PDB file of C-alpha atoms and ligand atoms in Angstrom:
ATOM      1  CA  UNK A   1     -52.512  20.390  63.562  1.00  0.00           C
ATOM      2  CA  UNK A   2     -50.555  20.601  66.533  1.00  0.00           C
ATOM      3  CA  UNK A   3     -48.540  23.590  67.212  1.00  0.00           C
ATOM      4  CA  UNK A   4     -44.904  23.710  67.887  1.00  0.00           C
ATOM      5  CA  UNK A   5     -45.587  24.294  71.800  1.00  0.00           C
ATOM      6  CA  UNK A   6     -48.024  21.224  71.964  1.00  0.00           C
ATOM      7  CA  UNK A   7     -45.299  19.280  69.783  1.00  0.00           C
ATOM      8  CA  UNK A   8     -42.612  20.367  72.747  1.00  0.00           C
ATOM      9  CA  UNK A   9     -44.663  19.740  75.979  1.00  0.00           C
ATOM     10  CA  UNK A  10     -45.971  16.529  74.453  1.00  0.00           C
ATOM     11  CA  UNK A  11     -42.564  15.496  74.312  1.00  0.00           C
ATOM     12  CA  UNK A  12     -41.231  16.597  77.904  1.00  0.00           C
ATOM     13  CA  UNK A  13     -44.478  14.971  79.285  1.00  0.00           C
ATOM     14  CA  UNK A  14     -42.988  11.919  77.295  1.00  0.00           C
ATOM     15  CA  UNK A  15     -39.434  12.341  79.088  1.00  0.00           C
ATOM     16  CA  UNK A  16     -41.116  12.979  82.572  1.00  0.00           C
ATOM     17  CA  UNK A  17     -43.355  10.055  82.309  1.00  0.00           C
ATOM     18  CA  UNK A  18     -40.225   7.701  81.482  1.00  0.00           C
ATOM     19  CA  UNK A  19     -39.162   5.087  84.342  1.00  0.00           C
ATOM     20  CA  UNK A  20     -35.331   6.237  85.142  1.00  0.00           C
ATOM     21  CA  UNK A  21     -33.211   3.862  85.273  1.00  0.00           C
ATOM     22  CA  UNK A  22     -29.837   5.706  87.115  1.00  0.00           C
ATOM     23  CA  UNK A  23     -28.653   9.410  88.061  1.00  0.00           C
ATOM     24  CA  UNK A  24     -29.936  12.116  85.510  1.00  0.00           C
ATOM     25  CA  UNK A  25     -27.758  11.382  82.632  1.00  0.00           C
ATOM     26  CA  UNK A  26     -25.757   8.302  83.344  1.00  0.00           C
ATOM     27  CA  UNK A  27     -28.815   5.165  82.740  1.00  0.00           C
ATOM     28  CA  UNK A  28     -27.675   2.333  80.720  1.00  0.00           C
ATOM     29  CA  UNK A  29     -28.785   0.064  78.914  1.00  0.00           C
ATOM     30  CA  UNK A  30     -27.807  -3.722  79.876  1.00  0.00           C
ATOM     31  CA  UNK A  31     -25.966  -5.351  76.871  1.00  0.00           C
ATOM     32  CA  UNK A  32     -27.403  -8.397  77.265  1.00  0.00           C
ATOM     33  CA  UNK A  33     -30.748  -6.671  76.696  1.00  0.00           C
ATOM     34  CA  UNK A  34     -30.127  -5.186  73.622  1.00  0.00           C
ATOM     35  CA  UNK A  35     -31.247  -6.559  70.378  1.00  0.00           C
ATOM     36  CA  UNK A  36     -31.174  -4.899  67.169  1.00  0.00           C
ATOM     37  CA  UNK A  37     -32.888  -6.382  64.408  1.00  0.00           C
ATOM     38  CA  UNK A  38     -32.472  -5.298  60.471  1.00  0.00           C
ATOM     39  CA  UNK A  39     -36.087  -4.862  58.702  1.00  0.00           C
ATOM     40  CA  UNK A  40     -34.380  -3.322  55.519  1.00  0.00           C
ATOM     41  CA  UNK A  41     -30.950  -3.302  53.531  1.00  0.00           C
ATOM     42  CA  UNK A  42     -29.905  -4.124  50.451  1.00  0.00           C
ATOM     43  CA  UNK A  43     -27.506  -6.621  50.978  1.00  0.00           C
ATOM     44  CA  UNK A  44     -27.413 -10.485  51.599  1.00  0.00           C
ATOM     45  CA  UNK A  45     -31.196 -10.724  53.172  1.00  0.00           C
ATOM     46  CA  UNK A  46     -32.266 -13.878  55.358  1.00  0.00           C
ATOM     47  CA  UNK A  47     -34.741 -15.794  54.228  1.00  0.00           C
ATOM     48  CA  UNK A  48     -37.792 -14.286  54.239  1.00  0.00           C
ATOM     49  CA  UNK A  49     -36.684 -11.146  54.057  1.00  0.00           C
ATOM     50  CA  UNK A  50     -36.832  -8.831  50.648  1.00  0.00           C
ATOM     51  CA  UNK A  51     -33.780  -6.919  49.850  1.00  0.00           C
ATOM     52  CA  UNK A  52     -34.323  -3.653  48.572  1.00  0.00           C
ATOM     53  CA  UNK A  53     -32.270   0.236  48.490  1.00  0.00           C
ATOM     54  CA  UNK A  54     -32.735   1.728  51.942  1.00  0.00           C
ATOM     55  CA  UNK A  55     -32.190   0.980  55.739  1.00  0.00           C
ATOM     56  CA  UNK A  56     -34.340   0.488  58.409  1.00  0.00           C
ATOM     57  CA  UNK A  57     -33.543  -1.608  61.815  1.00  0.00           C
ATOM     58  CA  UNK A  58     -35.481  -2.039  64.987  1.00  0.00           C
ATOM     59  CA  UNK A  59     -33.815  -1.517  68.612  1.00  0.00           C
ATOM     60  CA  UNK A  60     -35.672  -3.404  71.464  1.00  0.00           C
ATOM     61  CA  UNK A  61     -34.697  -4.045  74.809  1.00  0.00           C
ATOM     62  CA  UNK A  62     -34.032  -0.420  76.006  1.00  0.00           C
ATOM     63  CA  UNK A  63     -37.068  -0.010  77.833  1.00  0.00           C
ATOM     64  CA  UNK A  64     -39.319   1.439  74.651  1.00  0.00           C
ATOM     65  CA  UNK A  65     -39.337  -0.660  71.135  1.00  0.00           C
ATOM     66  CA  UNK A  66     -37.595   1.892  68.391  1.00  0.00           C
ATOM     67  CA  UNK A  67     -37.917   1.871  64.643  1.00  0.00           C
ATOM     68  CA  UNK A  68     -34.716   3.545  63.044  1.00  0.00           C
ATOM     69  CA  UNK A  69     -35.069   4.378  59.616  1.00  0.00           C
ATOM     70  CA  UNK A  70     -38.136   3.167  57.590  1.00  0.00           C
ATOM     71  CA  UNK A  71     -36.501   2.044  54.330  1.00  0.00           C
ATOM     72  CA  UNK A  72     -37.701   3.487  50.944  1.00  0.00           C
ATOM     73  CA  UNK A  73     -40.639   1.450  50.271  1.00  0.00           C
ATOM     74  CA  UNK A  74     -43.792   1.027  52.197  1.00  0.00           C
ATOM     75  CA  UNK A  75     -44.775  -2.695  51.098  1.00  0.00           C
ATOM     76  CA  UNK A  76     -41.334  -4.099  51.193  1.00  0.00           C
ATOM     77  CA  UNK A  77     -41.120  -2.381  54.454  1.00  0.00           C
ATOM     78  CA  UNK A  78     -44.507  -3.752  56.366  1.00  0.00           C
ATOM     79  CA  UNK A  79     -43.591  -6.870  54.663  1.00  0.00           C
ATOM     80  CA  UNK A  80     -40.460  -7.391  56.155  1.00  0.00           C
ATOM     81  CA  UNK A  81     -41.681  -6.283  59.121  1.00  0.00           C
ATOM     82  CA  UNK A  82     -43.782  -8.951  59.419  1.00  0.00           C
ATOM     83  CA  UNK A  83     -41.279 -11.452  58.451  1.00  0.00           C
ATOM     84  CA  UNK A  84     -39.293 -10.082  61.595  1.00  0.00           C
ATOM     85  CA  UNK A  85     -42.161 -11.183  63.703  1.00  0.00           C
ATOM     86  CA  UNK A  86     -42.415  -7.749  64.370  1.00  0.00           C
ATOM     87  CA  UNK A  87     -46.223  -5.834  65.059  1.00  0.00           C
ATOM     88  CA  UNK A  88     -46.552  -2.337  64.270  1.00  0.00           C
ATOM     89  CA  UNK A  89     -48.081  -1.436  67.329  1.00  0.00           C
ATOM     90  CA  UNK A  90     -44.825  -2.841  69.265  1.00  0.00           C
ATOM     91  CA  UNK A  91     -43.068  -0.183  68.079  1.00  0.00           C
ATOM     92  CA  UNK A  92     -43.105   3.075  70.733  1.00  0.00           C
ATOM     93  CA  UNK A  93     -40.241   5.702  69.227  1.00  0.00           C
ATOM     94  CA  UNK A  94     -40.038   6.644  65.584  1.00  0.00           C
ATOM     95  CA  UNK A  95     -36.367   8.208  64.715  1.00  0.00           C
ATOM     96  CA  UNK A  96     -35.662   8.979  61.164  1.00  0.00           C
ATOM     97  CA  UNK A  97     -32.081   9.710  60.690  1.00  0.00           C
ATOM     98  CA  UNK A  98     -32.734  11.810  57.169  1.00  0.00           C
ATOM     99  CA  UNK A  99     -34.901  13.225  54.388  1.00  0.00           C
ATOM    100  CA  UNK A 100     -34.030  10.919  51.822  1.00  0.00           C
ATOM    101  CA  UNK A 101     -36.744   8.300  50.172  1.00  0.00           C
ATOM    102  CA  UNK A 102     -34.646   5.384  51.141  1.00  0.00           C
ATOM    103  CA  UNK A 103     -35.082   6.098  55.058  1.00  0.00           C
ATOM    104  CA  UNK A 104     -38.031   7.605  55.315  1.00  0.00           C
ATOM    105  CA  UNK A 105     -40.133   5.908  52.355  1.00  0.00           C
ATOM    106  CA  UNK A 106     -41.872   3.151  54.565  1.00  0.00           C
ATOM    107  CA  UNK A 107     -42.823   5.552  57.314  1.00  0.00           C
ATOM    108  CA  UNK A 108     -46.522   6.333  55.727  1.00  0.00           C
ATOM    109  CA  UNK A 109     -47.564   2.803  55.462  1.00  0.00           C
ATOM    110  CA  UNK A 110     -46.297   2.050  59.118  1.00  0.00           C
ATOM    111  CA  UNK A 111     -47.974   4.754  60.484  1.00  0.00           C
ATOM    112  CA  UNK A 112     -51.821   3.494  58.483  1.00  0.00           C
ATOM    113  CA  UNK A 113     -50.838   0.714  61.174  1.00  0.00           C
ATOM    114  CA  UNK A 114     -49.875   2.444  64.043  1.00  0.00           C
ATOM    115  CA  UNK A 115     -50.726   6.167  64.747  1.00  0.00           C
ATOM    116  CA  UNK A 116     -49.699   6.415  68.748  1.00  0.00           C
ATOM    117  CA  UNK A 117     -45.410   6.709  68.106  1.00  0.00           C
ATOM    118  CA  UNK A 118     -44.014   9.606  69.082  1.00  0.00           C
ATOM    119  CA  UNK A 119     -41.978  10.174  65.984  1.00  0.00           C
ATOM    120  CA  UNK A 120     -37.913  12.178  66.187  1.00  0.00           C
ATOM    121  CA  UNK A 121     -36.747  13.656  62.866  1.00  0.00           C
ATOM    122  CA  UNK A 122     -33.962  16.317  61.888  1.00  0.00           C
ATOM    123  CA  UNK A 123     -35.637  19.775  62.753  1.00  0.00           C
ATOM    124  CA  UNK A 124     -33.583  20.455  58.814  1.00  0.00           C
ATOM    125  CA  UNK A 125     -37.189  18.374  57.582  1.00  0.00           C
ATOM    126  CA  UNK A 126     -39.070  20.084  54.778  1.00  0.00           C
ATOM    127  CA  UNK A 127     -41.841  21.999  56.631  1.00  0.00           C
ATOM    128  CA  UNK A 128     -44.326  20.037  54.344  1.00  0.00           C
ATOM    129  CA  UNK A 129     -42.725  16.244  55.620  1.00  0.00           C
ATOM    130  CA  UNK A 130     -43.256  17.719  58.781  1.00  0.00           C
ATOM    131  CA  UNK A 131     -46.602  18.687  58.446  1.00  0.00           C
ATOM    132  CA  UNK A 132     -47.675  15.113  57.101  1.00  0.00           C
ATOM    133  CA  UNK A 133     -46.032  13.233  59.683  1.00  0.00           C
ATOM    134  CA  UNK A 134     -47.347  15.413  62.473  1.00  0.00           C
ATOM    135  CA  UNK A 135     -50.858  15.109  61.371  1.00  0.00           C
ATOM    136  CA  UNK A 136     -50.214  11.210  61.314  1.00  0.00           C
ATOM    137  CA  UNK A 137     -48.752  10.061  64.667  1.00  0.00           C
ATOM    138  CA  UNK A 138     -48.815  10.657  67.930  1.00  0.00           C
ATOM    139  CA  UNK A 139     -46.555  13.745  68.360  1.00  0.00           C
ATOM    140  CA  UNK A 140     -43.730  14.405  66.286  1.00  0.00           C
ATOM    141  CA  UNK A 141     -40.187  16.056  67.746  1.00  0.00           C
ATOM    142  CA  UNK A 142     -37.963  18.024  65.420  1.00  0.00           C
ATOM    143  CA  UNK A 143     -33.934  17.302  67.023  1.00  0.00           C
ATOM    144  CA  UNK A 144     -31.546  19.863  66.383  1.00  0.00           C
ATOM    145  CA  UNK A 145     -28.946  19.339  69.687  1.00  0.00           C
ATOM    146  CA  UNK A 146     -28.590  16.114  70.801  1.00  0.00           C
ATOM    147  CA  UNK A 147     -31.154  14.457  72.660  1.00  0.00           C
ATOM    148  CA  UNK A 148     -31.521  11.779  75.453  1.00  0.00           C
ATOM    149  CA  UNK A 149     -34.328  10.372  73.475  1.00  0.00           C
ATOM    150  CA  UNK A 150     -35.215   7.500  76.345  1.00  0.00           C
ATOM    151  CA  UNK A 151     -32.703   7.235  79.144  1.00  0.00           C
ATOM    152  CA  UNK A 152     -29.559   5.437  77.546  1.00  0.00           C
ATOM    153  CA  UNK A 153     -30.208   6.429  74.073  1.00  0.00           C
ATOM    154  CA  UNK A 154     -30.029   9.540  72.472  1.00  0.00           C
ATOM    155  CA  UNK A 155     -29.974  10.680  69.037  1.00  0.00           C
ATOM    156  CA  UNK A 156     -26.387  12.851  68.177  1.00  0.00           C
ATOM    157  CA  UNK A 157     -28.486  16.030  67.107  1.00  0.00           C
ATOM    158  CA  UNK A 158     -28.811  17.230  63.501  1.00  0.00           C
ATOM    159  CA  UNK A 159     -25.488  17.025  62.401  1.00  0.00           C
ATOM    160  CA  UNK A 160     -24.419  19.420  59.489  1.00  0.00           C
ATOM    161  CA  UNK A 161     -23.182  17.888  55.967  1.00  0.00           C
ATOM    162  CA  UNK A 162     -24.003  17.113  52.759  1.00  0.00           C
ATOM    163  CA  UNK A 163     -27.488  16.676  53.662  1.00  0.00           C
ATOM    164  CA  UNK A 164     -28.380  16.546  57.208  1.00  0.00           C
ATOM    165  CA  UNK A 165     -28.224  13.996  59.235  1.00  0.00           C
ATOM    166  CA  UNK A 166     -28.807  12.557  62.915  1.00  0.00           C
ATOM    167  CA  UNK A 167     -27.976   9.026  64.103  1.00  0.00           C
ATOM    168  CA  UNK A 168     -28.899   6.278  67.379  1.00  0.00           C
ATOM    169  CA  UNK A 169     -25.935   5.858  70.531  1.00  0.00           C
ATOM    170  CA  UNK A 170     -27.346   4.310  72.966  1.00  0.00           C
ATOM    171  CA  UNK A 171     -25.587   4.011  75.844  1.00  0.00           C
ATOM    172  CA  UNK A 172     -24.498   0.371  77.281  1.00  0.00           C
ATOM    173  CA  UNK A 173     -22.469  -1.181  80.203  1.00  0.00           C
ATOM    174  CA  UNK A 174     -20.224  -2.259  76.917  1.00  0.00           C
ATOM    175  CA  UNK A 175     -19.841   1.221  75.408  1.00  0.00           C
ATOM    176  CA  UNK A 176     -22.109   3.199  73.194  1.00  0.00           C
ATOM    177  CA  UNK A 177     -23.797   1.433  70.275  1.00  0.00           C
ATOM    178  CA  UNK A 178     -23.754   3.903  66.842  1.00  0.00           C
ATOM    179  CA  UNK A 179     -26.232   3.090  64.182  1.00  0.00           C
ATOM    180  CA  UNK A 180     -26.223   5.677  61.406  1.00  0.00           C
ATOM    181  CA  UNK A 181     -28.317   5.506  58.146  1.00  0.00           C
ATOM    182  CA  UNK A 182     -26.727   7.311  55.490  1.00  0.00           C
ATOM    183  CA  UNK A 183     -23.768   8.577  57.533  1.00  0.00           C
ATOM    184  CA  UNK A 184     -23.569  11.723  55.166  1.00  0.00           C
ATOM    185  CA  UNK A 185     -22.107  13.934  57.513  1.00  0.00           C
ATOM    186  CA  UNK A 186     -18.948  11.189  58.075  1.00  0.00           C
ATOM    187  CA  UNK A 187     -19.375   8.309  59.982  1.00  0.00           C
ATOM    188  CA  UNK A 188     -15.958   9.018  61.483  1.00  0.00           C
ATOM    189  CA  UNK A 189     -17.481  12.322  62.841  1.00  0.00           C
ATOM    190  CA  UNK A 190     -21.042  10.619  63.350  1.00  0.00           C
ATOM    191  CA  UNK A 191     -18.519   8.263  65.667  1.00  0.00           C
ATOM    192  CA  UNK A 192     -16.959  10.701  67.457  1.00  0.00           C
ATOM    193  CA  UNK A 193     -20.470  12.778  68.569  1.00  0.00           C
ATOM    194  CA  UNK A 194     -21.568   9.619  69.628  1.00  0.00           C
ATOM    195  CA  UNK A 195     -19.167   9.554  71.925  1.00  0.00           C
ATOM    196  CA  UNK A 196     -19.016  12.961  73.096  1.00  0.00           C
ATOM    197  CA  UNK A 197     -22.782  12.905  73.729  1.00  0.00           C
ATOM    198  CA  UNK A 198     -23.204   9.470  75.293  1.00  0.00           C
ATOM    199  CA  UNK A 199     -19.923   9.953  77.573  1.00  0.00           C
ATOM    200  CA  UNK A 200     -17.916   6.973  76.744  1.00  0.00           C
ATOM    201  CA  UNK A 201     -16.207   5.079  74.480  1.00  0.00           C
ATOM    202  CA  UNK A 202     -17.724   3.532  71.362  1.00  0.00           C
ATOM    203  CA  UNK A 203     -18.349  -0.529  71.203  1.00  0.00           C
ATOM    204  CA  UNK A 204     -20.444  -0.542  68.216  1.00  0.00           C
ATOM    205  CA  UNK A 205     -21.154   1.315  64.958  1.00  0.00           C
ATOM    206  CA  UNK A 206     -23.632  -0.746  62.227  1.00  0.00           C
ATOM    207  CA  UNK A 207     -25.589   0.638  59.832  1.00  0.00           C
ATOM    208  CA  UNK A 208     -25.146   3.226  56.107  1.00  0.00           C
ATOM    209  CA  UNK A 209     -21.387   4.682  56.493  1.00  0.00           C
ATOM    210  CA  UNK A 210     -21.713   6.382  52.701  1.00  0.00           C
ATOM    211  CA  UNK A 211     -18.684   5.224  51.492  1.00  0.00           C
ATOM    212  CA  UNK A 212     -18.136   4.487  47.782  1.00  0.00           C
ATOM    213  CA  UNK A 213     -15.450   5.045  45.772  1.00  0.00           C
ATOM    214  CA  UNK A 214     -13.912   6.590  49.304  1.00  0.00           C
ATOM    215  CA  UNK A 215     -10.009   5.342  48.943  1.00  0.00           C
ATOM    216  CA  UNK A 216      -7.667   3.621  51.060  1.00  0.00           C
ATOM    217  CA  UNK A 217      -6.620   6.908  52.787  1.00  0.00           C
ATOM    218  CA  UNK A 218      -9.725   8.395  53.740  1.00  0.00           C
ATOM    219  CA  UNK A 219     -11.059   4.325  54.746  1.00  0.00           C
ATOM    220  CA  UNK A 220      -7.814   4.752  56.987  1.00  0.00           C
ATOM    221  CA  UNK A 221      -8.655   8.022  58.264  1.00  0.00           C
ATOM    222  CA  UNK A 222     -12.312   7.158  59.542  1.00  0.00           C
ATOM    223  CA  UNK A 223     -10.307   3.581  60.637  1.00  0.00           C
ATOM    224  CA  UNK A 224      -7.640   6.283  63.059  1.00  0.00           C
ATOM    225  CA  UNK A 225     -11.323   7.294  64.480  1.00  0.00           C
ATOM    226  CA  UNK A 226     -12.876   4.535  65.547  1.00  0.00           C
ATOM    227  CA  UNK A 227      -9.775   3.190  67.107  1.00  0.00           C
ATOM    228  CA  UNK A 228      -9.938   6.647  69.283  1.00  0.00           C
ATOM    229  CA  UNK A 229     -13.154   6.337  69.577  1.00  0.00           C
ATOM    230  CA  UNK A 230     -12.439   2.429  70.868  1.00  0.00           C
ATOM    231  CA  UNK A 231     -15.365   0.896  68.220  1.00  0.00           C
ATOM    232  CA  UNK A 232     -14.608  -2.630  68.660  1.00  0.00           C
ATOM    233  CA  UNK A 233     -17.229  -4.408  66.316  1.00  0.00           C
ATOM    234  CA  UNK A 234     -18.211  -2.746  63.225  1.00  0.00           C
ATOM    235  CA  UNK A 235     -21.081  -3.623  60.199  1.00  0.00           C
ATOM    236  CA  UNK A 236     -21.218  -1.653  57.626  1.00  0.00           C
ATOM    237  CA  UNK A 237     -24.387  -1.353  55.348  1.00  0.00           C
ATOM    238  CA  UNK A 238     -26.758  -0.362  52.752  1.00  0.00           C
ATOM    239  CA  UNK A 239     -24.627   2.877  50.963  1.00  0.00           C
ATOM    240  CA  UNK A 240     -21.270   2.335  52.448  1.00  0.00           C
ATOM    241  CA  UNK A 241     -19.938   0.320  49.104  1.00  0.00           C
ATOM    242  CA  UNK A 242     -18.578  -2.722  48.032  1.00  0.00           C
ATOM    243  CA  UNK A 243     -15.498  -1.911  48.704  1.00  0.00           C
ATOM    244  CA  UNK A 244     -15.758  -0.086  51.456  1.00  0.00           C
ATOM    245  CA  UNK A 245     -17.427  -3.376  53.267  1.00  0.00           C
ATOM    246  CA  UNK A 246     -15.017  -5.439  52.434  1.00  0.00           C
ATOM    247  CA  UNK A 247     -12.045  -3.196  53.669  1.00  0.00           C
ATOM    248  CA  UNK A 248     -14.276  -3.252  57.140  1.00  0.00           C
ATOM    249  CA  UNK A 249     -14.985  -6.689  57.001  1.00  0.00           C
ATOM    250  CA  UNK A 250     -11.517  -7.409  56.525  1.00  0.00           C
ATOM    251  CA  UNK A 251     -10.114  -5.001  59.184  1.00  0.00           C
ATOM    252  CA  UNK A 252     -12.719  -6.579  61.843  1.00  0.00           C
ATOM    253  CA  UNK A 253     -12.175  -9.827  60.872  1.00  0.00           C
ATOM    254  CA  UNK A 254     -14.117 -12.175  63.536  1.00  0.00           C
ATOM    255  CA  UNK A 255     -15.861  -8.918  65.028  1.00  0.00           C
ATOM    256  CA  UNK A 256     -17.282  -7.578  61.842  1.00  0.00           C
ATOM    257  CA  UNK A 257     -21.042  -7.605  61.940  1.00  0.00           C
ATOM    258  CA  UNK A 258     -22.918  -9.175  58.709  1.00  0.00           C
ATOM    259  CA  UNK A 259     -26.146  -7.082  58.116  1.00  0.00           C
ATOM    260  CA  UNK A 260     -28.507  -7.485  55.881  1.00  0.00           C
ATOM    261  CA  UNK A 261     -32.208  -7.238  55.905  1.00  0.00           C
ATOM    262  CA  UNK A 262     -33.532 -10.076  58.682  1.00  0.00           C
ATOM    263  CA  UNK A 263     -30.370 -10.271  60.920  1.00  0.00           C
ATOM    264  CA  UNK A 264     -30.465  -9.815  64.361  1.00  0.00           C
ATOM    265  CA  UNK A 265     -27.741  -8.184  66.611  1.00  0.00           C
ATOM    266  CA  UNK A 266     -27.673  -9.192  70.350  1.00  0.00           C
ATOM    267  CA  UNK A 267     -25.602  -7.097  72.345  1.00  0.00           C
ATOM    268  CA  UNK A 268     -24.947 -10.286  74.223  1.00  0.00           C
ATOM    269  CA  UNK A 269     -22.586 -11.317  71.270  1.00  0.00           C
ATOM    270  CA  UNK A 270     -20.546  -8.172  71.327  1.00  0.00           C
ATOM    271  CA  UNK A 271     -18.154  -8.781  74.505  1.00  0.00           C
ATOM    272  CA  UNK A 272     -15.952 -11.253  73.147  1.00  0.00           C
ATOM    273  CA  UNK A 273     -13.047  -9.133  73.807  1.00  0.00           C
TER     274      UNK A 273
HETATM  275 ZN1   ZN B   1     -29.754   6.046  52.462  1.00  0.00          ZN
HETATM  276 ZN1   ZN B   2     -29.092   9.333  52.296  1.00  0.00          ZN
END
């Protein structure tokens, strides 16, 4: 079994081995190269994909290919990954947002196909789950504070909330792209944190917003924070709730991003403003 010291050493060695793409702390992902493929989602699937409760996406075009969350059911996750034409061996890094079955459930099936990945989990994960994951992957990285996973791609850190959770913040030439699992700490707090971590305005936020029955006042409060942070594109899915999804779809109009298993979001499409 790996010790914490070994895990930390491994993470440091990996970071050191990555090519720098800019001045320290200022690496930027070219928006044109960024691509996000939704692998697992419970709303409107593309043909050939199965819709099930949960969320997962693959982020590519950042120098490393990152799997963010793994959905709930291993067989459905692997089937959808295949449908997307993505080989498990093509994934370098896995980031798990939080310890809910509909985000971590597919991880075991994935690790059976590729054990060579580095897995980033919130430090607040249970010891039992951390032990099981670290035994099945190249290294486990426990995230507490915000961290630059690869140049230009950050975790917001293990944020407090009803359930602790980390989100992805990708610094691109057009602004920060924020990807959330369930957004239990609050989608507005996450977007604000993501812009703090990357040091720039938000361009886009997508994923589960956890706003079932949120009500108009809360949705407006969130919108004010989105505007303050610079959000131009929005894609709400998974646990957001139908009424809240409809609210964001109306508010963002042709800048609303429809999600669902199989959907592909290209960074090049996020600069119509
Ligand atoms: Zn969820
Ligand atoms: Zn959750």
